[in-house]
Short mmCIF file of C-alpha atoms in Angstrom, two decimals:
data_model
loop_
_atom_site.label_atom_id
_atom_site.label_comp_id
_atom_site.label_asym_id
_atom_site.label_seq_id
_atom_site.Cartn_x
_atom_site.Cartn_y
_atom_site.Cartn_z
CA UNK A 664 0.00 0.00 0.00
CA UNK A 665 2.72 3.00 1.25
CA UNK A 666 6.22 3.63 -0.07
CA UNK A 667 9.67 4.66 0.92
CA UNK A 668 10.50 8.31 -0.30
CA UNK A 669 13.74 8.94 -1.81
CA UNK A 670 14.42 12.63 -2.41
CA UNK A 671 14.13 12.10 -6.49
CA UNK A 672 10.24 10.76 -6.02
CA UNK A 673 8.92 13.70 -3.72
CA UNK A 674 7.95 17.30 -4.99
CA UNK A 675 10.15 20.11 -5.29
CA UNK A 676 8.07 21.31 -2.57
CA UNK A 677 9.17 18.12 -0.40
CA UNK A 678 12.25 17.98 -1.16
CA UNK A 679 13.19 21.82 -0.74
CA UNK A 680 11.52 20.82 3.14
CA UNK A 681 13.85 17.69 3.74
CA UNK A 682 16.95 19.74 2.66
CA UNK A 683 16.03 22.57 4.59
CA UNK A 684 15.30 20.59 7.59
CA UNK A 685 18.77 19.56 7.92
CA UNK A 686 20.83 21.76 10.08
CA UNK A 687 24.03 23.05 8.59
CA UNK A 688 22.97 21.20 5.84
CA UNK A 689 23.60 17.46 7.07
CA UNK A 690 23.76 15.22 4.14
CA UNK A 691 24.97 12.85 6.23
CA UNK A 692 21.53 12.28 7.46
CA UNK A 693 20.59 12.21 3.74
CA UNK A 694 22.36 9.35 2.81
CA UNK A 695 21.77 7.30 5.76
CA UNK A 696 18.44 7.65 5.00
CA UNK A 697 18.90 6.47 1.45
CA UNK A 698 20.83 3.64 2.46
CA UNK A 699 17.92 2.51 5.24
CA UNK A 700 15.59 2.65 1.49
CA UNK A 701 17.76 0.24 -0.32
CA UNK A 702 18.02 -1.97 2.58
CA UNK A 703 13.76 -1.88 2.87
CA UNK A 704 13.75 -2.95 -0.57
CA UNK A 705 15.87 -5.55 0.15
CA UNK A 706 13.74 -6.62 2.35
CA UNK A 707 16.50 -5.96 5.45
CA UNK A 708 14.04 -4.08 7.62
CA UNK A 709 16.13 -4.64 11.11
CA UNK A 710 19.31 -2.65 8.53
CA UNK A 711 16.47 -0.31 7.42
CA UNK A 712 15.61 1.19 10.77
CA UNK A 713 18.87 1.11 11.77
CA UNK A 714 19.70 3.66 9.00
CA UNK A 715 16.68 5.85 10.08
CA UNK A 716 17.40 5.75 13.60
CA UNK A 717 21.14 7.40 12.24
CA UNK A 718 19.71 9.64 9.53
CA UNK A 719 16.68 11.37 12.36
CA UNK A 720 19.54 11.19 15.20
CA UNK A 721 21.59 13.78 12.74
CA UNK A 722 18.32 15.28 12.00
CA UNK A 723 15.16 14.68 14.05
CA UNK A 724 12.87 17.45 12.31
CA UNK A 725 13.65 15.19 8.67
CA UNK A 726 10.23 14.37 8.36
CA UNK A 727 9.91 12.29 5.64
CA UNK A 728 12.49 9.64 7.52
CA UNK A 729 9.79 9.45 10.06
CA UNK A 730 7.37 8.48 7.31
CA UNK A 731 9.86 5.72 6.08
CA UNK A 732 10.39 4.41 9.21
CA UNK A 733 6.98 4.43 9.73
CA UNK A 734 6.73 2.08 6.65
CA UNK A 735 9.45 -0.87 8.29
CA UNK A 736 7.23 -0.71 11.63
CA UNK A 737 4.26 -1.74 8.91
CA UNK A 738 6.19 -4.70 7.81
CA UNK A 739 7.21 -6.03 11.66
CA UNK A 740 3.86 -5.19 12.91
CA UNK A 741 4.52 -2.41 15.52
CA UNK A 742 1.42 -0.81 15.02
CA UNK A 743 2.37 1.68 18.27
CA UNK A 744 5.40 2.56 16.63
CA UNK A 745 3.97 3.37 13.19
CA UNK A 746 1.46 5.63 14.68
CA UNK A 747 4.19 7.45 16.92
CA UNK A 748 5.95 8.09 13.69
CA UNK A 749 3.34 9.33 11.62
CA UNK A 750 2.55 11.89 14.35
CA UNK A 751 6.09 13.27 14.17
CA UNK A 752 5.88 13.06 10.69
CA UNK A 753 3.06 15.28 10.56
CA UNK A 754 4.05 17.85 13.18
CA UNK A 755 6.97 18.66 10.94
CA UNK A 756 4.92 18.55 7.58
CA UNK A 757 1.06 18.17 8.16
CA UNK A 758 0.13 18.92 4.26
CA UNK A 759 1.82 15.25 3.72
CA UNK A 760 -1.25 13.30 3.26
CA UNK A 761 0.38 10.32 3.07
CA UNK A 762 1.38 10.15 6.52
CA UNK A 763 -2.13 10.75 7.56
CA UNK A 764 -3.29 7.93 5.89
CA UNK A 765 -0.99 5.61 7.14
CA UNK A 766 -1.81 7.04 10.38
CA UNK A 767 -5.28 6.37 10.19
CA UNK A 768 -4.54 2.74 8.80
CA UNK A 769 -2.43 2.15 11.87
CA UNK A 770 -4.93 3.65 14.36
CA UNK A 771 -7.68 1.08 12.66
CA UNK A 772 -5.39 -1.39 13.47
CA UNK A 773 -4.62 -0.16 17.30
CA UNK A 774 -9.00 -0.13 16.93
CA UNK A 775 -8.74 3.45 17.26
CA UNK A 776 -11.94 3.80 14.44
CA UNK A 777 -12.72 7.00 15.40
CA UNK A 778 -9.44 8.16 14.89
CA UNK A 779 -9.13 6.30 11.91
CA UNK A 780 -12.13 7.93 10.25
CA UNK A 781 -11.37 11.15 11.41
CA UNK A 782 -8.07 11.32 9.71
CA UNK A 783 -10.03 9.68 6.11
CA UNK A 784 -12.74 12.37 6.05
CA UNK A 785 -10.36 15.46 6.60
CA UNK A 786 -7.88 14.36 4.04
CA UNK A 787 -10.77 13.92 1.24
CA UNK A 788 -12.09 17.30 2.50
CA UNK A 789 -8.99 18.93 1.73
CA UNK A 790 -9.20 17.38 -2.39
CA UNK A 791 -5.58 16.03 -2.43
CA UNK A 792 -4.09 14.83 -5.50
CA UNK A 793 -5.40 11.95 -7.16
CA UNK A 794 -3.14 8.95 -5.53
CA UNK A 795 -3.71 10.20 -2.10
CA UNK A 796 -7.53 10.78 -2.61
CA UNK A 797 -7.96 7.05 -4.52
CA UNK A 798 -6.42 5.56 -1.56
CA UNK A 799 -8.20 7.44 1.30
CA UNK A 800 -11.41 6.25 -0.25
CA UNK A 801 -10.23 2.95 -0.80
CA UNK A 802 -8.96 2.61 2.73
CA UNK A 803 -11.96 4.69 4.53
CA UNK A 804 -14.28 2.47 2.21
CA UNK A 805 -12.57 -0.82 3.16
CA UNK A 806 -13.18 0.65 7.36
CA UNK A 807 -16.80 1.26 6.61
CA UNK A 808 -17.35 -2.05 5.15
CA UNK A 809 -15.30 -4.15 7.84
CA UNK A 810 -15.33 -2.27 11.06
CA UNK A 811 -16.64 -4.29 14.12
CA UNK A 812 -17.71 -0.74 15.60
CA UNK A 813 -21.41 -0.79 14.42
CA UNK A 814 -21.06 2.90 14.85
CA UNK A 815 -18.75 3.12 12.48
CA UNK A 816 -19.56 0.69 10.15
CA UNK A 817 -21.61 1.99 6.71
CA UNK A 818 -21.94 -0.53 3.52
CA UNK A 819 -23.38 1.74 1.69
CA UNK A 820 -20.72 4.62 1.68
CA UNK A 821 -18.21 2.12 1.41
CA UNK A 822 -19.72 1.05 -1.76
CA UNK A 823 -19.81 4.82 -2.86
CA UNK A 824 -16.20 5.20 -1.47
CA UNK A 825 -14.96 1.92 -3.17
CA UNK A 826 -16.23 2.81 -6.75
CA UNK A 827 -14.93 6.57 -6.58
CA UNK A 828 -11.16 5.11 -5.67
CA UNK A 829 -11.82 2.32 -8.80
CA UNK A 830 -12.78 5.23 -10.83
CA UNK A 831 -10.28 7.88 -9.50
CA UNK A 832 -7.43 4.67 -10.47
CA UNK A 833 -9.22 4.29 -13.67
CA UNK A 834 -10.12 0.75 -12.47
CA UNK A 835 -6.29 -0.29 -12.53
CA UNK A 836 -6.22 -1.27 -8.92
CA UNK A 837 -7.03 -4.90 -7.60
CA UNK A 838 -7.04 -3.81 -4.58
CA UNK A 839 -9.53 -1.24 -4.69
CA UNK A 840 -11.74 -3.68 -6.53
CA UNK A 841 -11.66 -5.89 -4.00
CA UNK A 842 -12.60 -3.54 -1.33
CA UNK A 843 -15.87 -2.62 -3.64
CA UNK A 844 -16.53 -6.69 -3.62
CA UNK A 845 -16.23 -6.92 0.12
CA UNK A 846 -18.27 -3.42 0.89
CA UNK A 847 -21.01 -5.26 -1.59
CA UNK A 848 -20.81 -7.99 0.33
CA UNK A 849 -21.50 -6.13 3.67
CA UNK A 850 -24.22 -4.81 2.35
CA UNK A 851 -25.77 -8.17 1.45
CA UNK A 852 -25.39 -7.64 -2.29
CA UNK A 853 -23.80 -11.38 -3.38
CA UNK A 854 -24.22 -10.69 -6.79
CA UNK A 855 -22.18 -7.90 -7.23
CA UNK A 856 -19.77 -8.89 -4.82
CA UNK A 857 -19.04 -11.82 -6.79
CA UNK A 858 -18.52 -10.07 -9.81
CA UNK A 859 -16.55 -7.51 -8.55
CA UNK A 860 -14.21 -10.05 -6.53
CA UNK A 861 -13.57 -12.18 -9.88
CA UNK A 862 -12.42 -8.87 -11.46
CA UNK A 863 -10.30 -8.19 -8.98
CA UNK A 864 -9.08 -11.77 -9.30
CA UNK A 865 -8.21 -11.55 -12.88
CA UNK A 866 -6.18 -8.36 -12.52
CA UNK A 867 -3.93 -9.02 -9.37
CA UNK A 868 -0.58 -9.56 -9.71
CA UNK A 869 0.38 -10.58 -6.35
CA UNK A 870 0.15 -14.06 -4.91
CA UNK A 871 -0.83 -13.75 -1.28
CA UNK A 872 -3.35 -11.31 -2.08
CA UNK A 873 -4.96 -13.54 -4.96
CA UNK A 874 -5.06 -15.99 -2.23
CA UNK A 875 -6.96 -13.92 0.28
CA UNK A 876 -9.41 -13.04 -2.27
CA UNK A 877 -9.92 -16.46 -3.72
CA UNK A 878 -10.99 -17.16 0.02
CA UNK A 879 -13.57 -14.26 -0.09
CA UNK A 880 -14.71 -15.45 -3.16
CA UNK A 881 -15.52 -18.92 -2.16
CA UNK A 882 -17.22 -17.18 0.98
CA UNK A 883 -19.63 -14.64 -0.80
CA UNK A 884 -21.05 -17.97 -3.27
CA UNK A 885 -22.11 -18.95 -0.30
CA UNK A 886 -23.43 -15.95 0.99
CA UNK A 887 -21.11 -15.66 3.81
CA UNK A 888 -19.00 -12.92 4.61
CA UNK A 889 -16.89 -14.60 7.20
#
């Protein structure tokens, strides 16, 4: 779902922040950081954070480092960690939506859903770009359909939210798809949850997540959603 940042993917705008943010203009902390992205793609996460940890001890107002660290404590599971980094992330740089999504992904995790929402409907108030708005919706859609908070729960925006990130991603995304098969499925729809899973299906690309959804599928013929 979330990235690592390099300097060369962000906006001028970013990038013009992360430079500036480093006192007496610390590339040291720069390329630690870079380093702690090539490890994470390696799959070294343990290396990873141990290159963050450097890069933010040179310069602890680098936002986006907080944001990539945030993205190792995704892959170990350390939800508490994730959300502590998004928060500095965001003190330093609140117009970076991204951290405020994962924020609100790791608070639905911690079963903060109030929190979670919270963060989903400012960010689409605020009409960000179209990446960050396709995957609020998918992710506030996929909260609305699932949540075990009744209070929270809604089928039928999800279904509206689901179909607006499929059509904001030009229907590119199996992911999103699926999350418009489950909300349909929430609702009680079978039909189109069906259809919508098996398109979703056909179009993914990654093994483990075929596999999940080849379980839902099986689940909504028979009508069940868990």
């Amino acid at each position: 779902m979330f990235v690592l940042l390099t300097l060369t993917s962000i906006t001028v705008d970013a990038k013009t922040a992360l430079v500036g943010a480093s006192r007496n203009d610390d590339y040291v902390a720069i390329t630690a950081s870079n380093k702690g992205i090539e490890l994470y793609e390696k799959g070294d996460y343990a290396g990873a954070r141990a290159c963050f940890d450097a890069a933010l001890r040179k310069d602890p107002r680098a936002w986006l480092i907080y944001y990539n660290r945030a993205n190792v404590s995704v892959h170990e599971k350390q939800w508490q960690l994730v959300l502590q980094d998004c928060n500095s992330c965001i003190k330093y740089k609140p117009s970076f939506f991204m951290a405020v999504i994962l924020r609100a992904s790791a608070n639905q995790h911690l079963g903060n859903y109030s929190s979670s929402l919270a963060d989903y409907n400012r960010i689409l108030s605020l009409h960000p770009l179209p990446g960050a708005q396709a995957l609020a919706l998918n992710d506030r859609a996929w909260l609305q359909a699932t949540c075990p908070n009744a209070s929270i729960r809604n089928p039928q925006q999800a279904i509206s939210d689901a179909k607006a990130a499929c059509n904001v991603s030009s229907w590119g995304n199996a992911g999103y798809i699926d999350t418009l098969a489950v909300a349909y499925a929430e609702a009680g729809n079978f039909d189109d949850a069906l259809k919508f899973e098996e398109k979703a299906i056909s179009q993914s690309h990654d093994a483990d997540k075929s596999k999940n959804m080849q379980q839902r599928l099986a689940m909504f013929r028979q009508h069940r959603i868990h």
